[in-house]
XYZ file of C-alpha atoms in Angstrom:
133
model
C 32.621 34.502 16.155
C 34.152 32.192 13.433
C 33.379 29.211 15.480
C 29.776 30.289 15.471
C 29.658 30.840 11.763
C 31.084 27.302 11.325
C 28.502 25.624 13.803
C 25.688 27.517 12.162
C 26.725 26.554 8.788
C 27.094 23.009 9.757
C 23.524 22.916 11.016
C 22.194 24.759 8.081
C 23.897 22.109 5.796
C 22.618 19.228 7.794
C 19.058 20.675 7.685
C 19.349 21.329 3.898
C 20.760 17.817 3.109
C 17.767 16.373 5.249
C 15.253 18.178 3.208
C 16.728 17.393 0.054
C 16.624 13.667 0.793
C 13.033 13.659 1.664
C 10.990 11.952 -0.922
C 8.169 14.429 -2.557
C 4.821 13.158 -1.895
C 3.124 11.643 -5.020
C -0.466 12.793 -5.949
C -2.457 9.927 -7.256
C -5.831 9.611 -8.375
C -7.773 6.493 -7.716
C -11.157 5.234 -9.407
C -14.261 5.769 -7.586
C -14.477 1.736 -7.104
C -11.072 1.564 -5.590
C -11.901 4.294 -3.241
C -15.299 2.504 -2.247
C -13.785 -0.639 -1.949
C -11.001 0.451 0.125
C -13.564 2.218 2.506
C -15.707 -0.962 2.558
C -12.701 -3.116 3.727
C -11.756 -0.547 6.429
C -15.315 -0.278 7.711
C -15.535 -4.489 7.615
C -12.373 -4.362 9.432
C -13.499 -1.797 11.971
C -16.725 -3.698 12.611
C -14.939 -7.087 12.935
C -12.483 -5.571 15.548
C -15.330 -3.997 17.632
C -17.485 -7.333 17.630
C -14.380 -9.240 18.924
C -14.030 -6.597 21.583
C -10.368 -5.644 20.741
C -9.178 -2.241 21.053
C -7.213 -0.418 18.341
C -4.060 -0.852 20.433
C -4.314 -4.472 20.811
C -4.943 -5.071 17.105
C -2.044 -2.876 16.067
C 0.174 -4.662 18.450
C -0.737 -8.109 17.000
C -0.100 -6.708 13.488
C 3.249 -4.968 14.496
C 1.899 -1.620 13.268
C 1.123 1.733 14.967
C -2.151 2.528 16.132
C -2.370 5.622 13.627
C -1.931 3.321 10.768
C -4.759 0.869 11.944
C -6.968 4.204 12.137
C -5.996 5.016 8.659
C -6.708 1.370 7.427
C -10.131 1.503 9.045
C -10.967 4.728 7.408
C -10.171 3.404 3.900
C -6.861 5.202 3.155
C -5.647 3.882 -0.164
C -1.844 4.804 0.756
C -1.712 2.210 3.434
C 0.740 -0.748 2.645
C -1.426 -3.485 1.363
C 0.456 -6.242 3.524
C -0.514 -4.623 6.831
C -4.153 -4.003 5.530
C -4.324 -7.876 4.754
C -2.703 -8.636 8.065
C -5.041 -6.674 10.148
C -8.061 -8.251 8.124
C -6.817 -11.493 9.097
C -6.446 -10.945 12.599
C -9.716 -9.509 13.197
C -11.156 -12.313 10.896
C -12.438 -10.459 7.701
C -12.199 -12.922 4.959
C -10.409 -11.305 1.936
C -11.508 -14.155 -0.481
C -14.527 -16.332 -0.645
C -12.250 -19.345 0.117
C -10.587 -21.336 2.673
C -6.932 -21.909 3.062
C -6.829 -24.932 1.049
C -9.129 -23.596 -1.655
C -6.848 -20.247 -1.820
C -3.814 -22.499 -2.417
C -5.484 -24.266 -5.218
C -6.396 -21.025 -6.714
C -2.816 -19.768 -6.551
C -1.392 -23.019 -7.982
C -3.948 -22.732 -11.088
C -2.944 -19.121 -11.654
C 0.730 -19.916 -11.584
C 0.042 -22.823 -13.962
C -1.783 -20.093 -16.075
C 0.916 -17.604 -15.787
C 3.550 -20.089 -16.944
C 1.723 -20.440 -20.341
C 1.233 -16.742 -21.083
C 4.247 -14.737 -22.307
C 6.546 -13.338 -19.792
C 6.062 -9.674 -21.058
C 3.667 -7.926 -22.942
C 4.711 -5.603 -25.980
C 2.822 -3.616 -28.121
C 2.805 -4.528 -31.770
C 4.684 -2.071 -33.907
C 3.068 -0.244 -36.617
C 3.952 -1.170 -40.119
C 5.414 1.730 -41.790
C 4.307 2.272 -45.494
C 6.957 4.470 -46.977
C 5.787 3.845 -50.426
C 5.435 7.340 -51.993
């Protein structure tokens, strides 16, 4: 009887520890523009995949993701990892920017140059306190 209690308690503790370590889902609100842009990108990916006559499983395998994640990407789910979305877009041939690779590299360098001239962090100006009575 004591052994049964010990085993039950061990399973209970294991179960409770697993539930405590589970991250709570974060509820985010997204702007209408973000939702529509994600939906459009997902639909463009689906159209490109079907035009190339690729199955969802083939694209998922090439991208190294699950078929379920690919389905969520194609539905425009905003909670998908951006790297996975970009990789799938490249695989099916959806251009993310209106530029080829060399132009994209040039834009990256220009942006890096601009960032090097800007301050490393942005701070709000502190309000001047007028304590004259």
